[in-house]
mmCIF file of C-alpha atoms in Angstrom:
data_model
loop_
_atom_site.group_PDB
_atom_site.id
_atom_site.type_symbol
_atom_site.label_atom_id
_atom_site.label_comp_id
_atom_site.label_asym_id
_atom_site.label_seq_id
_atom_site.Cartn_x
_atom_site.Cartn_y
_atom_site.Cartn_z
ATOM 1 C CA MET U 54 -9.254 47.844 -108.638
ATOM 2 C CA VAL U 55 -8.400 47.551 -112.364
ATOM 3 C CA LYS U 56 -4.961 46.222 -111.696
ATOM 4 C CA ASN U 57 -6.670 43.391 -109.467
ATOM 5 C CA ILE U 58 -8.934 42.480 -112.316
ATOM 6 C CA PHE U 59 -6.092 42.581 -114.901
ATOM 7 C CA ILE U 60 -3.899 40.388 -112.683
ATOM 8 C CA SER U 61 -6.594 38.040 -112.037
ATOM 9 C CA ILE U 62 -7.220 37.379 -115.720
ATOM 10 C CA ILE U 63 -3.692 37.041 -116.502
ATOM 11 C CA ALA U 64 -3.313 34.461 -113.526
ATOM 12 C CA TYR U 65 -6.355 32.589 -114.874
ATOM 13 C CA ILE U 66 -4.750 32.563 -118.441
ATOM 14 C CA LEU U 67 -1.466 31.429 -117.122
ATOM 15 C CA GLY U 68 -3.027 28.730 -115.118
ATOM 16 C CA SER U 69 -5.054 27.426 -118.098
ATOM 17 C CA ILE U 70 -2.062 26.515 -120.268
ATOM 18 C CA PRO U 71 -2.164 22.939 -120.589
ATOM 19 C CA PHE U 72 1.436 21.695 -120.755
ATOM 20 C CA GLY U 73 0.813 18.171 -120.575
ATOM 21 C CA VAL U 74 -1.567 18.374 -123.648
ATOM 22 C CA LEU U 75 0.799 20.556 -125.548
ATOM 23 C CA PHE U 76 3.801 18.085 -124.977
ATOM 24 C CA ALA U 77 1.552 15.165 -125.783
ATOM 25 C CA ARG U 78 0.594 16.945 -129.063
ATOM 26 C CA THR U 79 4.168 17.014 -130.224
ATOM 27 C CA GLN U 80 4.088 13.171 -130.003
ATOM 28 C CA GLY U 81 0.822 12.894 -131.886
ATOM 29 C CA ILE U 82 -1.111 11.988 -128.856
ATOM 30 C CA ASN U 83 -4.426 13.308 -127.554
ATOM 31 C CA LEU U 84 -3.476 13.071 -123.772
ATOM 32 C CA ARG U 85 -7.293 13.174 -122.722
ATOM 33 C CA GLU U 86 -7.964 9.807 -124.633
ATOM 34 C CA HIS U 87 -4.893 7.812 -123.176
ATOM 35 C CA GLY U 88 -4.187 6.316 -119.602
ATOM 36 C CA SER U 89 -6.327 8.110 -116.998
ATOM 37 C CA GLY U 90 -7.324 10.835 -119.257
ATOM 38 C CA ASN U 91 -5.689 13.507 -117.037
ATOM 39 C CA ILE U 92 -3.575 16.153 -118.192
ATOM 40 C CA GLY U 93 -0.896 16.273 -115.400
ATOM 41 C CA ALA U 94 2.459 14.850 -115.154
ATOM 42 C CA THR U 95 1.837 11.477 -113.483
ATOM 43 C CA ASN U 96 -0.340 10.571 -116.754
ATOM 44 C CA VAL U 97 2.108 12.182 -119.074
ATOM 45 C CA THR U 98 4.941 9.914 -117.431
ATOM 46 C CA ARG U 99 3.148 6.868 -117.804
ATOM 47 C CA MET U 100 2.051 7.599 -121.479
ATOM 48 C CA LEU U 101 5.274 9.478 -122.613
ATOM 49 C CA GLY U 102 8.021 8.897 -120.308
ATOM 50 C CA LYS U 103 10.003 10.636 -117.623
ATOM 51 C CA MET U 104 11.242 13.366 -119.675
ATOM 52 C CA LEU U 105 8.160 14.916 -121.059
ATOM 53 C CA GLY U 106 6.461 13.941 -117.614
ATOM 54 C CA THR U 107 9.150 16.201 -115.686
ATOM 55 C CA LEU U 108 8.782 18.892 -118.243
ATOM 56 C CA THR U 109 4.888 19.004 -117.446
ATOM 57 C CA LEU U 110 5.554 18.832 -113.912
ATOM 58 C CA LEU U 111 7.920 21.850 -113.981
ATOM 59 C CA GLY U 112 5.591 23.959 -116.442
ATOM 60 C CA ASP U 113 2.503 23.305 -114.197
ATOM 61 C CA ILE U 114 4.490 24.367 -111.055
ATOM 62 C CA PHE U 115 6.053 27.365 -112.887
ATOM 63 C CA LYS U 116 2.554 28.875 -114.052
ATOM 64 C CA GLY U 117 1.297 28.859 -110.447
ATOM 65 C CA TRP U 118 4.518 30.393 -109.215
ATOM 66 C CA ILE U 119 4.756 33.088 -112.007
ATOM 67 C CA ALA U 120 1.100 34.074 -111.213
ATOM 68 C CA VAL U 121 1.400 34.730 -107.540
ATOM 69 C CA SER U 122 4.915 36.209 -107.993
ATOM 70 C CA LEU U 123 3.577 38.484 -110.441
ATOM 71 C CA ALA U 124 0.705 39.619 -108.364
ATOM 72 C CA SER U 125 2.810 40.124 -105.448
ATOM 73 C CA TRP U 126 5.340 42.308 -107.621
ATOM 74 C CA ILE U 127 2.550 44.519 -108.881
ATOM 75 C CA LEU U 128 0.071 44.634 -106.127
ATOM 76 C CA ASN U 129 2.079 43.653 -102.981
ATOM 77 C CA GLU U 130 -0.867 42.757 -100.639
ATOM 78 C CA PRO U 131 -1.714 39.220 -99.513
ATOM 79 C CA THR U 132 -5.436 39.297 -100.382
ATOM 80 C CA ALA U 133 -4.596 40.295 -103.980
ATOM 81 C CA VAL U 134 -1.877 37.629 -104.142
ATOM 82 C CA ALA U 135 -4.093 34.775 -102.866
ATOM 83 C CA GLY U 136 -6.829 36.056 -105.401
ATOM 84 C CA ALA U 137 -4.018 35.562 -108.201
ATOM 85 C CA GLY U 138 -3.395 32.317 -106.793
ATOM 86 C CA ILE U 139 -6.889 30.845 -106.761
ATOM 87 C CA MET U 140 -7.454 32.093 -110.164
ATOM 88 C CA ALA U 141 -4.348 30.459 -111.529
ATOM 89 C CA PHE U 142 -5.226 27.181 -109.744
ATOM 90 C CA LEU U 143 -8.967 27.464 -111.314
ATOM 91 C CA GLY U 144 -7.299 28.041 -114.520
ATOM 92 C CA HIS U 145 -5.663 24.590 -114.496
ATOM 93 C CA LEU U 146 -9.071 22.982 -113.309
ATOM 94 C CA PHE U 147 -11.124 24.651 -115.728
ATOM 95 C CA SER U 148 -8.887 25.751 -118.560
ATOM 96 C CA ILE U 149 -10.267 28.088 -121.128
ATOM 97 C CA PHE U 150 -8.169 26.165 -123.631
ATOM 98 C CA LEU U 151 -9.791 22.937 -123.146
ATOM 99 C CA LYS U 152 -13.446 24.089 -123.003
ATOM 100 C CA PHE U 153 -13.242 24.698 -119.326
ATOM 101 C CA LYS U 154 -11.822 21.256 -118.439
ATOM 102 C CA GLY U 155 -8.675 20.315 -117.031
ATOM 103 C CA GLY U 156 -6.450 18.790 -114.292
ATOM 104 C CA LYS U 157 -6.393 18.254 -110.606
ATOM 105 C CA GLY U 158 -4.050 21.029 -109.774
ATOM 106 C CA VAL U 159 -1.435 19.429 -107.555
ATOM 107 C CA ALA U 160 1.536 20.854 -109.399
ATOM 108 C CA THR U 161 -0.066 24.437 -110.094
ATOM 109 C CA GLY U 162 -0.912 24.384 -106.414
ATOM 110 C CA LEU U 163 2.707 23.448 -105.487
ATOM 111 C CA GLY U 164 3.941 26.279 -107.606
ATOM 112 C CA ILE U 165 1.737 28.811 -105.676
ATOM 113 C CA HIS U 166 2.378 27.679 -102.371
ATOM 114 C CA LEU U 167 6.284 27.593 -103.005
ATOM 115 C CA PHE U 168 5.956 31.468 -103.540
ATOM 116 C CA ILE U 169 3.393 32.391 -100.852
ATOM 117 C CA MET U 170 4.317 30.043 -97.816
ATOM 118 C CA PRO U 171 7.678 28.161 -98.908
ATOM 119 C CA LYS U 172 8.513 26.669 -95.647
ATOM 120 C CA ALA U 173 4.960 25.119 -95.088
ATOM 121 C CA THR U 174 5.271 23.820 -98.666
ATOM 122 C CA TYR U 175 8.744 21.922 -97.840
ATOM 123 C CA GLY U 176 6.956 20.300 -95.002
ATOM 124 C CA SER U 177 4.107 19.230 -97.354
ATOM 125 C CA LEU U 178 6.653 17.846 -99.837
ATOM 126 C CA GLY U 179 8.019 15.883 -96.953
ATOM 127 C CA ILE U 180 4.527 14.396 -96.392
ATOM 128 C CA PHE U 181 4.131 13.837 -100.215
ATOM 129 C CA THR U 182 7.369 11.965 -100.175
ATOM 130 C CA PHE U 183 6.613 9.687 -97.056
ATOM 131 C CA VAL U 184 3.305 8.858 -98.256
ATOM 132 C CA LEU U 185 4.315 7.863 -101.698
ATOM 133 C CA TRP U 186 7.299 5.906 -100.275
ATOM 134 C CA VAL U 187 4.915 3.755 -98.162
ATOM 135 C CA GLY U 188 1.961 3.416 -100.537
ATOM 136 C CA ARG U 189 3.120 4.220 -104.195
ATOM 137 C CA TYR U 190 -0.019 6.089 -104.873
ATOM 138 C CA VAL U 191 0.579 9.658 -106.327
ATOM 139 C CA SER U 192 -3.176 10.519 -105.722
ATOM 140 C CA LEU U 193 -3.046 9.575 -101.909
ATOM 141 C CA SER U 194 0.178 11.474 -101.621
ATOM 142 C CA SER U 195 -1.283 14.384 -103.201
ATOM 143 C CA ILE U 196 -4.177 14.343 -100.863
ATOM 144 C CA PHE U 197 -2.231 14.080 -97.760
ATOM 145 C CA ALA U 198 0.181 16.787 -98.816
ATOM 146 C CA ALA U 199 -2.689 19.271 -99.664
ATOM 147 C CA ILE U 200 -4.231 18.664 -96.118
ATOM 148 C CA SER U 201 -0.727 19.081 -94.353
ATOM 149 C CA LEU U 202 -0.113 22.387 -96.108
ATOM 150 C CA PRO U 203 -2.761 24.634 -94.187
ATOM 151 C CA ILE U 204 -1.723 22.763 -90.976
ATOM 152 C CA PHE U 205 1.841 23.574 -91.556
ATOM 153 C CA GLY U 206 0.610 27.193 -92.442
ATOM 154 C CA ILE U 207 -1.159 27.599 -88.881
ATOM 155 C CA PHE U 208 1.897 26.544 -87.069
ATOM 156 C CA LEU U 209 4.296 28.948 -89.221
ATOM 157 C CA GLU U 210 1.678 31.666 -88.813
ATOM 158 C CA VAL U 211 1.443 32.589 -92.466
ATOM 159 C CA PRO U 212 -0.815 35.380 -93.445
ATOM 160 C CA ILE U 213 -4.573 34.495 -93.094
ATOM 161 C CA PRO U 214 -5.362 35.131 -96.757
ATOM 162 C CA TYR U 215 -2.511 32.612 -97.613
ATOM 163 C CA LEU U 216 -4.099 30.199 -95.109
ATOM 164 C CA CYS U 217 -7.663 30.566 -96.413
ATOM 165 C CA LEU U 218 -6.090 29.916 -100.021
ATOM 166 C CA SER U 219 -4.173 26.857 -98.829
ATOM 167 C CA ILE U 220 -7.480 25.300 -97.215
ATOM 168 C CA LEU U 221 -9.622 26.178 -100.431
ATOM 169 C CA ILE U 222 -7.103 24.569 -102.496
ATOM 170 C CA ALA U 223 -6.829 21.511 -100.292
ATOM 171 C CA MET U 224 -10.684 20.985 -100.700
ATOM 172 C CA LEU U 225 -10.618 21.260 -104.389
ATOM 173 C CA ILE U 226 -7.762 18.856 -104.527
ATOM 174 C CA ILE U 227 -9.663 16.484 -102.509
ATOM 175 C CA PHE U 228 -12.941 16.952 -104.549
ATOM 176 C CA LYS U 229 -10.960 16.291 -107.971
ATOM 177 C CA HIS U 230 -9.641 13.160 -106.580
ATOM 178 C CA GLN U 231 -12.763 11.384 -105.697
ATOM 179 C CA GLU U 232 -12.526 8.748 -108.492
ATOM 180 C CA ASN U 233 -8.899 8.128 -107.204
ATOM 181 C CA ILE U 234 -10.242 7.615 -103.623
ATOM 182 C CA ARG U 235 -12.836 5.277 -105.040
ATOM 183 C CA ARG U 236 -10.136 3.174 -106.661
ATOM 184 C CA ILE U 237 -7.787 3.346 -103.697
ATOM 185 C CA ILE U 238 -10.662 1.689 -101.726
ATOM 186 C CA ALA U 239 -11.389 -0.701 -104.434
ATOM 187 C CA LYS U 240 -7.740 -1.451 -104.636
ATOM 188 C CA THR U 241 -7.778 -0.699 -108.395
ATOM 189 C CA GLU U 242 -5.692 2.562 -108.513
ATOM 190 C CA PRO U 243 -2.405 1.975 -110.296
ATOM 191 C CA HIS U 244 0.709 2.506 -108.241
ATOM 192 C CA PHE U 245 3.350 4.862 -109.370
ATOM 193 C CA PRO U 246 6.392 2.985 -110.818
#
């Protein structure tokens, strides 16, 4: 029980690290006051270029991956690993370093799922790529990818705790993209270059 609590706290702190904000600060920019105001890789790319955008993406993916891999190594039990996954994800959404505000969690969710259900994640990445190619909306691609993850998980018979985690993360990603959905409907959502 003590180990579970400890790992959950570590996972939350890892998830809370706002790589986009940190990289933007190196350029003297408050990321939350520029572009979309989001702390993720898409906004960093638009504001600061592809290199820092890529570094933000990798940082956000890695923190999700390391949280669940650490839980797997120490606890080695799917429910505990899924618990660490949701804590890391919530850390990104409600960062302790940003007064409990944060991003939309797509890259962190990707890192989590790359560890717990890699085959389903590859399928989901295929969906993301296809939707981005067709529509050029990162937000829409992210939503479709998130929805597809538990569907792939069902077909691939992943452990139930991981399936539940993927459903919960998909719901949170859709919730965090409400404004994007409204802008897509209004045709004011910016396309990804």
